[in-house]
XYZ file of C-alpha atoms in Angstrom:
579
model
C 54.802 4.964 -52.516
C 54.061 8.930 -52.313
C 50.868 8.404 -54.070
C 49.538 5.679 -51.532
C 50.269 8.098 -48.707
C 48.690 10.519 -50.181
C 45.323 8.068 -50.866
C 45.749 7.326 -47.229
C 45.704 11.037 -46.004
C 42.661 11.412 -48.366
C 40.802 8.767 -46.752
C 41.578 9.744 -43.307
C 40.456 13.126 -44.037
C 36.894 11.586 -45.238
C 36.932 9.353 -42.545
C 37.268 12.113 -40.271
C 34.849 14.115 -42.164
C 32.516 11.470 -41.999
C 32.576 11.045 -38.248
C 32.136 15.150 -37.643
C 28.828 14.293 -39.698
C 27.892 11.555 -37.320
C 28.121 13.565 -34.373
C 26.721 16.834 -35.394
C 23.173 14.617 -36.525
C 23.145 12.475 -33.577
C 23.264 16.195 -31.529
C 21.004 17.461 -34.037
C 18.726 14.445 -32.832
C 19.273 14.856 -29.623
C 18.193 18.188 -29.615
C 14.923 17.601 -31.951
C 14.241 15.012 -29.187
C 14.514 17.050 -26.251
C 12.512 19.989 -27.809
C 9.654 17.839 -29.140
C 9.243 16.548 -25.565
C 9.696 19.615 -24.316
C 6.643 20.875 -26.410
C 4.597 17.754 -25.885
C 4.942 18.883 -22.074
C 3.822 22.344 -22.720
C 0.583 20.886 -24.887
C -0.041 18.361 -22.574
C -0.365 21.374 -19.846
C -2.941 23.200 -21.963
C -4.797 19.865 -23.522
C -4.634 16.878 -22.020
C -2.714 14.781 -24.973
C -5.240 11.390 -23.778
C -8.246 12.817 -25.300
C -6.716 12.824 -28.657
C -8.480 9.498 -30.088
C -12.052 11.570 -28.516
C -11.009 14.857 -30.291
C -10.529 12.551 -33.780
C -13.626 11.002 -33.327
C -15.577 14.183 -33.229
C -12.948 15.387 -36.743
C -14.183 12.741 -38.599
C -17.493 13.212 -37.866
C -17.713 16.387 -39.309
C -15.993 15.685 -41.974
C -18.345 12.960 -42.541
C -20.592 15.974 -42.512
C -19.117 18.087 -45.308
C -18.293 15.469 -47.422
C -22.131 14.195 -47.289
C -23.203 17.925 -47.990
C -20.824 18.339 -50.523
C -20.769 15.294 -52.358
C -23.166 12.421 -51.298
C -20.721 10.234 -49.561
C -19.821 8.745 -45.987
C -23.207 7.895 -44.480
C -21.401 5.221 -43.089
C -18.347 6.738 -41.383
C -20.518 9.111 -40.117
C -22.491 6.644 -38.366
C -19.183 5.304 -37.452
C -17.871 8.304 -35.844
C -21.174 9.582 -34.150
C -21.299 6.633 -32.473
C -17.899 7.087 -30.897
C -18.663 10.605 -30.344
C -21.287 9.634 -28.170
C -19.306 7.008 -26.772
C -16.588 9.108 -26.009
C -19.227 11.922 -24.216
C -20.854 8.999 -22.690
C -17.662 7.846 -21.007
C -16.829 11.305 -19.555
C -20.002 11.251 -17.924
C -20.344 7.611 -16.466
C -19.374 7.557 -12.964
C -18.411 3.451 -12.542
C -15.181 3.131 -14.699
C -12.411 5.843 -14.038
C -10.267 4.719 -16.557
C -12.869 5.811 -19.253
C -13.405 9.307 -17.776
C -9.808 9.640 -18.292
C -9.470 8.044 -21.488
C -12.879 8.295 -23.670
C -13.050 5.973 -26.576
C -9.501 4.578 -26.479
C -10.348 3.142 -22.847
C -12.746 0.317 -23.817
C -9.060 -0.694 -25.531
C -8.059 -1.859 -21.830
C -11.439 -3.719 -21.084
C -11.430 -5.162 -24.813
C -8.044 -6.066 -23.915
C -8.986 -7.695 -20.286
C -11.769 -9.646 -21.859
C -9.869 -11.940 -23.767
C -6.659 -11.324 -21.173
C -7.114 -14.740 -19.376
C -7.464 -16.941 -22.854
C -4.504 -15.046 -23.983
C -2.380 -15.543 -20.414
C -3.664 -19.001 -20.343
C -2.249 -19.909 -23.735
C 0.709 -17.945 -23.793
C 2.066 -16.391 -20.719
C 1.601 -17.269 -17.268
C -0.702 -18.278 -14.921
C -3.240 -16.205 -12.051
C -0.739 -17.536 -9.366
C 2.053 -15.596 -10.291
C 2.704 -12.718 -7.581
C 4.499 -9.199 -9.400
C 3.345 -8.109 -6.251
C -0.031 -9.614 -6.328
C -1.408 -11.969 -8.758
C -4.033 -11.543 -10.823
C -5.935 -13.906 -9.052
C -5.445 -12.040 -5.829
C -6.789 -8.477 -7.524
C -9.728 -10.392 -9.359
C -10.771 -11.683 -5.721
C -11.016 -7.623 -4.277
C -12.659 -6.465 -7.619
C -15.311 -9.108 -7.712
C -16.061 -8.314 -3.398
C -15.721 -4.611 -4.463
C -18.425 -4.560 -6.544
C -20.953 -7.085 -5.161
C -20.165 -9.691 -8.237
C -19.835 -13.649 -7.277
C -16.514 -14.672 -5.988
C -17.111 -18.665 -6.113
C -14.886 -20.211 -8.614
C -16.124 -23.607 -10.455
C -13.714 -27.035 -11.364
C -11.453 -26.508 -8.247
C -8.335 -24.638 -7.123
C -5.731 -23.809 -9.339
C -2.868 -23.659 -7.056
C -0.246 -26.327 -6.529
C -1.333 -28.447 -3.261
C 2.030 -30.361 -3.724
C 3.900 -27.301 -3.974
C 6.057 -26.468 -0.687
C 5.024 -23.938 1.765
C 1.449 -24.647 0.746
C -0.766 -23.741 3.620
C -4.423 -24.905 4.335
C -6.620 -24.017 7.638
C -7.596 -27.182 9.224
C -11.492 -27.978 9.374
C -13.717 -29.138 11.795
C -16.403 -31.977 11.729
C -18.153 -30.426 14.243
C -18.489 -26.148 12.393
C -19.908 -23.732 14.585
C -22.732 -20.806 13.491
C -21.662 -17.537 14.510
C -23.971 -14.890 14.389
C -22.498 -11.740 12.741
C -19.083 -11.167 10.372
C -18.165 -7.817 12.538
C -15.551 -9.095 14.850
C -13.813 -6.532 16.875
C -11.255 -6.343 19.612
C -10.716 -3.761 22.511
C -8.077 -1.480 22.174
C -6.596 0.227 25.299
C -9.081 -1.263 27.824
C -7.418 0.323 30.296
C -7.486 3.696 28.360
C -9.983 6.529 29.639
C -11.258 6.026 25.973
C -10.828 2.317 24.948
C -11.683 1.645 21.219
C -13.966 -1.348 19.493
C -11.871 -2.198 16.269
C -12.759 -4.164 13.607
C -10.023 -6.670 13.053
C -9.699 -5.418 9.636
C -8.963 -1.924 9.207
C -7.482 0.449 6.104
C -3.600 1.152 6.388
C -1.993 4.022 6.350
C -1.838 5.736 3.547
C -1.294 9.609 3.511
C -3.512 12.206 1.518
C -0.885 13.864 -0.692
C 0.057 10.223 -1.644
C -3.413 9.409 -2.370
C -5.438 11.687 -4.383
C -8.646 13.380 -2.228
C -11.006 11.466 -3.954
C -9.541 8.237 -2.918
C -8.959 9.917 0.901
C -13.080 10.513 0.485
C -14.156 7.350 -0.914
C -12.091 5.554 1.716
C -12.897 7.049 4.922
C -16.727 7.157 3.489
C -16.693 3.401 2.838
C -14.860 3.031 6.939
C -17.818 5.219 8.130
C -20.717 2.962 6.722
C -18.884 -0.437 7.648
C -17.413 0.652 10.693
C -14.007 0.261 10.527
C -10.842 1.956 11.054
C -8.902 4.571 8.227
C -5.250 5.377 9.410
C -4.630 8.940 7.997
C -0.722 8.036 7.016
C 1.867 10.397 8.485
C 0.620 12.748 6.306
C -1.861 13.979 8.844
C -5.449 14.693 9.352
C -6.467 16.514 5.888
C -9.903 18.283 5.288
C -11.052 15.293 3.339
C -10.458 12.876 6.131
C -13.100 15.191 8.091
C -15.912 15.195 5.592
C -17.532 11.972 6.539
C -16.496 11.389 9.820
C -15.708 7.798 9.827
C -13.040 6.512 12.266
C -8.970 7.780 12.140
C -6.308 6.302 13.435
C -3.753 9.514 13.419
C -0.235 8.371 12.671
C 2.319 10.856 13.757
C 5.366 10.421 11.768
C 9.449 11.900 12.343
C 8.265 14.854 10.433
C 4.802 15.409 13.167
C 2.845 16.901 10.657
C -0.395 18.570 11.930
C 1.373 18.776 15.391
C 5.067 20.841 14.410
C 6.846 24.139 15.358
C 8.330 25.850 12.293
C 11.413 24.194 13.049
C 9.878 20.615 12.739
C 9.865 19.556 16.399
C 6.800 18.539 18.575
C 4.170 20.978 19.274
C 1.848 19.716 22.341
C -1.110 22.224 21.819
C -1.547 21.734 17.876
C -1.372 17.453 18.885
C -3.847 18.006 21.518
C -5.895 20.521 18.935
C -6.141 17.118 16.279
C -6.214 13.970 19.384
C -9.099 15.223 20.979
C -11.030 15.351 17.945
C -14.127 12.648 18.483
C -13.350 11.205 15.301
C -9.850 10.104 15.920
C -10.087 6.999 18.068
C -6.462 6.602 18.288
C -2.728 7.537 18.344
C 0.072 5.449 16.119
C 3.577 6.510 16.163
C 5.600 6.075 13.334
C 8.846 4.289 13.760
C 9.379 2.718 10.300
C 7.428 1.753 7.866
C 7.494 -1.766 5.317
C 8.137 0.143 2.032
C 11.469 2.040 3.189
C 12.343 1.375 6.621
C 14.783 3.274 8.043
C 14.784 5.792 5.151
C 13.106 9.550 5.274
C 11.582 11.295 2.590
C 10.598 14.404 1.076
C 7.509 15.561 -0.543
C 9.138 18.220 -3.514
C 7.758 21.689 -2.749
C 6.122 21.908 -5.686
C 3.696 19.273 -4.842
C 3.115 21.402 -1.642
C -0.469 22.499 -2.405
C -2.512 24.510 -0.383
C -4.659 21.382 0.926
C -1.392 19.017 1.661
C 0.496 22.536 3.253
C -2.734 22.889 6.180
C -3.284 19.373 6.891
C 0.894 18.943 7.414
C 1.382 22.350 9.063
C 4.267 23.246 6.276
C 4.498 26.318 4.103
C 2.753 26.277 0.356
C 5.751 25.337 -2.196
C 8.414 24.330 0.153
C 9.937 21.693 0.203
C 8.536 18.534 2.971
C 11.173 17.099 4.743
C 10.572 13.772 6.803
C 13.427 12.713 8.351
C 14.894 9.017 8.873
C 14.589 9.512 12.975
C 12.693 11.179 15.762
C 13.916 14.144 17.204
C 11.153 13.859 20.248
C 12.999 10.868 21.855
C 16.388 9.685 21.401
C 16.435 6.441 23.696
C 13.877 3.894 24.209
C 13.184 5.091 27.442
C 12.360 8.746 26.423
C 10.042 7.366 22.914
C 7.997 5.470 26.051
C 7.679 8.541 27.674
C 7.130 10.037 24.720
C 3.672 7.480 24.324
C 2.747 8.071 27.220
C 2.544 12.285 26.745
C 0.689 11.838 23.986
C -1.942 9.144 25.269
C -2.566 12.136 28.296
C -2.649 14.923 25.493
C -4.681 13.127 23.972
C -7.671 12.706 26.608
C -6.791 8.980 27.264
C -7.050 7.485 23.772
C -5.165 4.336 22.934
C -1.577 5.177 22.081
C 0.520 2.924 20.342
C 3.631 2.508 17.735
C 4.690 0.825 14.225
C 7.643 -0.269 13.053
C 8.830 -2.574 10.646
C 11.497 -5.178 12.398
C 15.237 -4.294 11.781
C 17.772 -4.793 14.396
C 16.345 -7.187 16.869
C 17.947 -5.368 19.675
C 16.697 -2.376 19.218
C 13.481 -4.018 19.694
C 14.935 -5.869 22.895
C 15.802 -2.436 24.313
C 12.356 -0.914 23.578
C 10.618 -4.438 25.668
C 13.199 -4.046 28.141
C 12.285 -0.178 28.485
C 8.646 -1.289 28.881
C 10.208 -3.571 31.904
C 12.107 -0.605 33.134
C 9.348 2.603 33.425
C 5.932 0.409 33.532
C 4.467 2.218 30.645
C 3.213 -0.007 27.797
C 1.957 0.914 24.617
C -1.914 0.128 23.990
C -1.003 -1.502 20.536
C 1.558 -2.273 18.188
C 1.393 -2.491 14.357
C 4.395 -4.676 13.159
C 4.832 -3.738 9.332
C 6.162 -6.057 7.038
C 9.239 -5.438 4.441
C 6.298 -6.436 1.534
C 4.793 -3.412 2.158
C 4.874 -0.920 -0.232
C 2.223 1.514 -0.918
C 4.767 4.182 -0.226
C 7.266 4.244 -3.520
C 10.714 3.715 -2.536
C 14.563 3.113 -3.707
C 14.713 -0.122 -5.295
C 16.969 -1.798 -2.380
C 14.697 -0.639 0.013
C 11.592 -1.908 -1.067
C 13.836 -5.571 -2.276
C 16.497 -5.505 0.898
C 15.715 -3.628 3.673
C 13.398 -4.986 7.063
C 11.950 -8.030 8.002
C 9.005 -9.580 6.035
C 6.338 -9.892 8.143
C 6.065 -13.430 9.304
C 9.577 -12.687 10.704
C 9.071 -9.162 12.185
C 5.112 -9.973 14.033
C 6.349 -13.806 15.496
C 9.730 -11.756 17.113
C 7.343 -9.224 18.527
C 4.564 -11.490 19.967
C 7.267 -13.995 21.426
C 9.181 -11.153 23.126
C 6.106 -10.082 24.648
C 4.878 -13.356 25.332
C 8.275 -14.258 26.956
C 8.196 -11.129 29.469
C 4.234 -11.485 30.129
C 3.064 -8.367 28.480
C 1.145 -10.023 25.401
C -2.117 -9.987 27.143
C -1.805 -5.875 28.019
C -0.654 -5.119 24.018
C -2.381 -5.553 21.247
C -1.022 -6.522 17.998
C -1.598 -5.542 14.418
C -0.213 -6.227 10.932
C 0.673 -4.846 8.170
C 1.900 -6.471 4.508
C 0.071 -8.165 1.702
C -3.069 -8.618 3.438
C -5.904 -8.813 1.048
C -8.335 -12.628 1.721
C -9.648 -13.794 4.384
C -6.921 -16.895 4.599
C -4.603 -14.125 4.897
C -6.243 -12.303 7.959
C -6.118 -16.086 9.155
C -2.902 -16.916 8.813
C -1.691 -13.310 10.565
C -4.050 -14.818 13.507
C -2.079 -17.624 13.847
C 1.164 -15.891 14.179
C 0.166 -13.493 16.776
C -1.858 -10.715 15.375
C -4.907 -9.462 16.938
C -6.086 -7.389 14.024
C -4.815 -6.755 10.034
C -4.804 -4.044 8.168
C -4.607 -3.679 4.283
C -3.349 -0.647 1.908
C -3.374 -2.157 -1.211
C -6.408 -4.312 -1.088
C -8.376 -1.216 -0.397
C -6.521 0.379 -3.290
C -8.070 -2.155 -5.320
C -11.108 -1.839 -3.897
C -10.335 1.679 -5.393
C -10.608 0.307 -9.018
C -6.472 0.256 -8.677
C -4.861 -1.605 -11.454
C -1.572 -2.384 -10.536
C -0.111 -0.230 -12.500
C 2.975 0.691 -10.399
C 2.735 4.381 -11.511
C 1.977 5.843 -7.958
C 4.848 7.921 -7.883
C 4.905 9.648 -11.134
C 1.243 11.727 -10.222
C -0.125 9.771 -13.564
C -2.035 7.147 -12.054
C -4.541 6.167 -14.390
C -7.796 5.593 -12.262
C -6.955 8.664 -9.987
C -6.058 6.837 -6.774
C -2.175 8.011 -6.687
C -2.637 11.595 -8.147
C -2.789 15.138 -7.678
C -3.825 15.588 -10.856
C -7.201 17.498 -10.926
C -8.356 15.975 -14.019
C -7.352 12.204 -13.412
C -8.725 12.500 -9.853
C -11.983 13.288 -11.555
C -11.880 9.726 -12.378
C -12.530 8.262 -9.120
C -16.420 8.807 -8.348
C -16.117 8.836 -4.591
C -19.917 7.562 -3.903
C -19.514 4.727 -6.215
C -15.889 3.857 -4.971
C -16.994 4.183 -1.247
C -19.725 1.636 -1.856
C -17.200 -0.447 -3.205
C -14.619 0.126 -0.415
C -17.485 -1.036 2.305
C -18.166 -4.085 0.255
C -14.722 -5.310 0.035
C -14.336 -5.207 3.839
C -17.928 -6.682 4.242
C -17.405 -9.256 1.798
C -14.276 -10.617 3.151
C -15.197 -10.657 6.653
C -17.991 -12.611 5.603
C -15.739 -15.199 3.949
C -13.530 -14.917 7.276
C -16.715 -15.898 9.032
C -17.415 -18.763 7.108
C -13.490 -20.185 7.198
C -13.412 -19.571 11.652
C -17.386 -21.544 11.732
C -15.380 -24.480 9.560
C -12.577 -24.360 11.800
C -15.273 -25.238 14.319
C -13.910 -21.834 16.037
C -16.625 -18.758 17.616
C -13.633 -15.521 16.669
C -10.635 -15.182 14.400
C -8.545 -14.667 17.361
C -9.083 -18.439 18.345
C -7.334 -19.396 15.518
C -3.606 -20.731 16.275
C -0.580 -21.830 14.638
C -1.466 -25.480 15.669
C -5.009 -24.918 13.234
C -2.854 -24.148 10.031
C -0.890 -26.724 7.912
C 2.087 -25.757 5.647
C 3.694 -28.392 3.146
C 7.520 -28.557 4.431
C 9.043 -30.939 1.774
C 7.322 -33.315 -0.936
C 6.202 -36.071 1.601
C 6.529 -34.250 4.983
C 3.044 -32.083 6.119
C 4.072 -30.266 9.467
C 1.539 -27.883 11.742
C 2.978 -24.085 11.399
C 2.895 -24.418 15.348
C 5.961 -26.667 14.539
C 7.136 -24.980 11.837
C 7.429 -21.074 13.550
C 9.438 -20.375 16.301
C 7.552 -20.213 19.707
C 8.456 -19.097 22.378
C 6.777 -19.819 26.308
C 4.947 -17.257 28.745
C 7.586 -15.673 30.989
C 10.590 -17.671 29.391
C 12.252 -14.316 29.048
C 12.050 -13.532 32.535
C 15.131 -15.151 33.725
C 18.583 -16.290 32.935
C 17.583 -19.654 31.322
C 17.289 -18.827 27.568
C 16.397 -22.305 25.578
C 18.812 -22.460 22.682
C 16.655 -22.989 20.147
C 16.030 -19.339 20.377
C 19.299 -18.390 19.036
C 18.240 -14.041 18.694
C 17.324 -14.361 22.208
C 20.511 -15.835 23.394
C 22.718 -13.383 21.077
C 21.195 -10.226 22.138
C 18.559 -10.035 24.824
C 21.140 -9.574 27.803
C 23.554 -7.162 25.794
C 20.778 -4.450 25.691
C 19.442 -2.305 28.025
C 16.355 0.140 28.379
C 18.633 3.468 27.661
C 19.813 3.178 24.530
C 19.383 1.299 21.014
C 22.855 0.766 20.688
C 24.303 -3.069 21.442
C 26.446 -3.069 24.378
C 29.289 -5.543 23.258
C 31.832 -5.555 26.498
């Protein structure tokens, strides 16, 4: 018995002994793990770690060297690696592919890879329909307009016609010929300054989020096609000045470009940036699709020079953008607020976005239009699919209203208190084809614009790294060597020709629909599969609502949001008033 106790103490003790090993060499790991990273950082600093397969290359080769000098041999590696030598100096130089300036040699991986992609997803994965956010079909569409290739596609569509919610723009027997693919729309026609807008225009998208290359290349490829280039609410940077093509200024909670120290308003550095010629017109910022209702803050030690001038904020320190205005606090005062601005301004058109959330709030903001007389020029609705802007996960999956939702509540309330025809509407949210600028026609929208699409145009490759600063074409970086990627004459051209391109194929779809402008086009021309046997026109499908309905007591029950909330608002505050 004492001698099994004791064999049982003995094992314990090795047990235990054991265990103490364990954990000292999983520390010991941990440790070797955190400083080789550590050290990779540091090298990484000094030599960018992505030329390594380059740097090999050029090894071998001169080892190929010696080893022919000193013994006779390796006439044939040394072809070998001259050849990818020169490849890999080649690549550096070439100014059409950014991901080979970043990554010589190992980068033709990506297009080797790409080449045989849709045999391999065809076979084995999934097919060019599937959306994580936009299908490949969807990108391959911008790429081929982008750079002037054919976008026809032989043996029919390859989407599901049977499928519900499958929409289709109805045809005409009898098309029309319309002369020219630059349709615009006036602005503020009422404004001292009215503007001509394309009715497809860049969206915003702030330099400090976007490298200065892409900021370049962008408002460069809006300059030659004549379009529009929001400037995000990161303000009017030096690169947005360079070639002079059309700005839409966003002014955001944080007013960067226009701020006292203390982050309020400043009227004289606003009027200093509104009266510039090139900006044709004012947006306010209310929310935006990727994070509505959420702030943010740029980490000081992004804060460079360039990004600290064009926002007005000190080098290094931290950028604060808060969730809410402190200019206005009622819907009454954010009017009032518009209309300062528009008068700083010179008369521009003055307008606001938001992304849908609370209908009342929106209710309160009509009913303060009702209230004071002053009307915004425009309004940009933004849609929850948004998402250029990176964002906490249940922001960009569960906060706002898609789009669909958030532009058919804001053209029926305006519509419903007679002010449709004195706003204009744009839209904002997966807009990248022609069908789609369609379809946003239909439900109300008098222009679209498009981030991502133009971030394609880019040579963007969805690789949902924008926040990290290691985007690998140089679109989303700060990075001075990946931004050297982007060649911004080559990626301008190809910014103009994806707008030119698809208003093209937008002119041929509104001559089919036997229509003369994209704003003829209605919710009764577009057809959406409801079930497997039922077709329905999206004018029956979407919630309308009739001219001036709103104007009295006698709210149709249909509209249920309407009957809720429009009489327990009023124009002085966003709050509900529940008696």
């Amino acid at each position: 018995m004492v001698l099994s106790v004791i064999t049982l103490k003995i094992y314990c003790y090795y047990l235990a002994q054991r265990y103490v090993t364990l954990c000292n060499t999983v520390k010991l790991q941990r440790y070797l793990k955190m400083h080789m990273l550590k050290q990779l950082q540091r090298l990484n600093a000094d030599y960018p770690v992505r030329y390594t397969p380059f740097v090999l290359c050029i090894f071998f080769a001169l080892l190929c060297v010696f080893t022919i000098v000193g013994f006779g041999v390796g006439w044939l590696l040394l072809a070998l690696f001259s050849g990818l030598t020169l490849l890999g100096l080649y690549d550096m130089k070439q100014t059409k592919r950014s991901i080979l300036r970043n990554y010589p040699v190992v980068g033709h991986l990506r297009f080797m890879l790409e080449f045989i992609r849709p045999e391999i997803r065809q076979y084995f994965v999934e097919s060019d329909s599937e959306a994580t956010p936009f299908s490949r079909s969807q990108r391959s569409l911008v790429y081929q307009r982008a750079k002037g290739e054919s976008d026809k596609r032989p043996f029919g569509t390859q989407l599901d016609v049977k499928a519900i919610g499958y929409e289709w723009i109805n045809h005409s027997i009898a098309p029309t010929t319309i002369a020219s693919h630059d349709f615009r729309i006036t602005i503020g026609a009422d404004c001292a300054q009215p503007y001509s807008a394309s009715i497809f225009n860049i969206s915003a998208m702030s330099f400090g989020a976007l490298s200065a290359n892409a900021i370049l290349a962008l408002n460069s490829g809006a300059k030659k096609g004549g379009f529009a280039h929001d400037t995000g609410e990161g303000s009017i940077s030096e690169h947005h000045r360079v070639h002079g093509g059309d700005l839409i200024w966003e002014i955001g909670s944080g007013y960067f470009g226009c701020r006292n120290e203390d982050g309020t308003f400043n009227e004289t550095k606003f009027t200093e940036n509104a009266t510039l010629p090139q900006v044709k017109m004012i947006e306010l910022k209310l929310s935006q699709g990727a994070k509505p209702g959420h702030g943010g803050m740029l980490p000081g030690s992004k804060v460079t020079i360039e990004i600290a001038n064009a926002r007005g904020v000190p080098v290094g320190v931290d950028c604060i953008s808060p969730a809410s205005h402190s200019a206005f606090s009622t819907p009454v005062e954010m009017l009032q607020f518009i209309e300062k601005m528009r008068n700083l301004s010179g008369g521009k058109p003055t307008g606001f976005k938001l992304c849908i959330g609370h209908a009342w709030e929106w209710f309160a903001i009509v009913k303060a239009m009702q209230k004071t007389g002053i009307t915004p020029d425009f309004i940009v609705v933004d849609g929850a699919e948004g998402g250029t802007g990176a964002a906490p996960l249940e922001f960009t999956d569960y906060v706002g209203s898609p789009l669909q939702e958030g532009l058919l509540l804001v053209h029926n309330t305006l519509k419903g208190v007679n002010l449709r025809g004195k706003i204009k509407i744009g839209c904002a949210g997966k807009v990248v084809s022609a069908f789609d600028i369609s379809r946003m026609m239909a439900l109300g929208a008098d222009w679209c614009n498009s981030a991502r699409g133009f971030m394609f145009s880019l040579g963007c490759i969805q690789a949902q790294t924008c926040h990290t600063g290691n985007c690998p074409t140089g679109v989303t970086t700060q990075d001075a060597h990946r931004q050297q990627a982007l060649v911004v004459p080559d990626k301008a051209e190809r910014v103009y020709q994806y707008h030119a391109k698809t208003m093209e194929a937008l002119k041929e779809m509104v001559q089919a629909a036997g229509l003369q402008h994209p704003q003829d086009i209605t919710a009764f021309h577009i057809s959406q599969r409801v079930s497997e046997g039922e077709v329905r026109l999206l004018a029956n499908v979407v919630p309308r609502v009739k001219t001036g309905s709103l104007l009295d007591d006698n709210i149709s029950d249909d509209h249920k949001v309407y009957k809720n909330y429009w009489h327990k608002v009023t124009a002085d505050s966003f709050l509900l008033q529940i008696k």
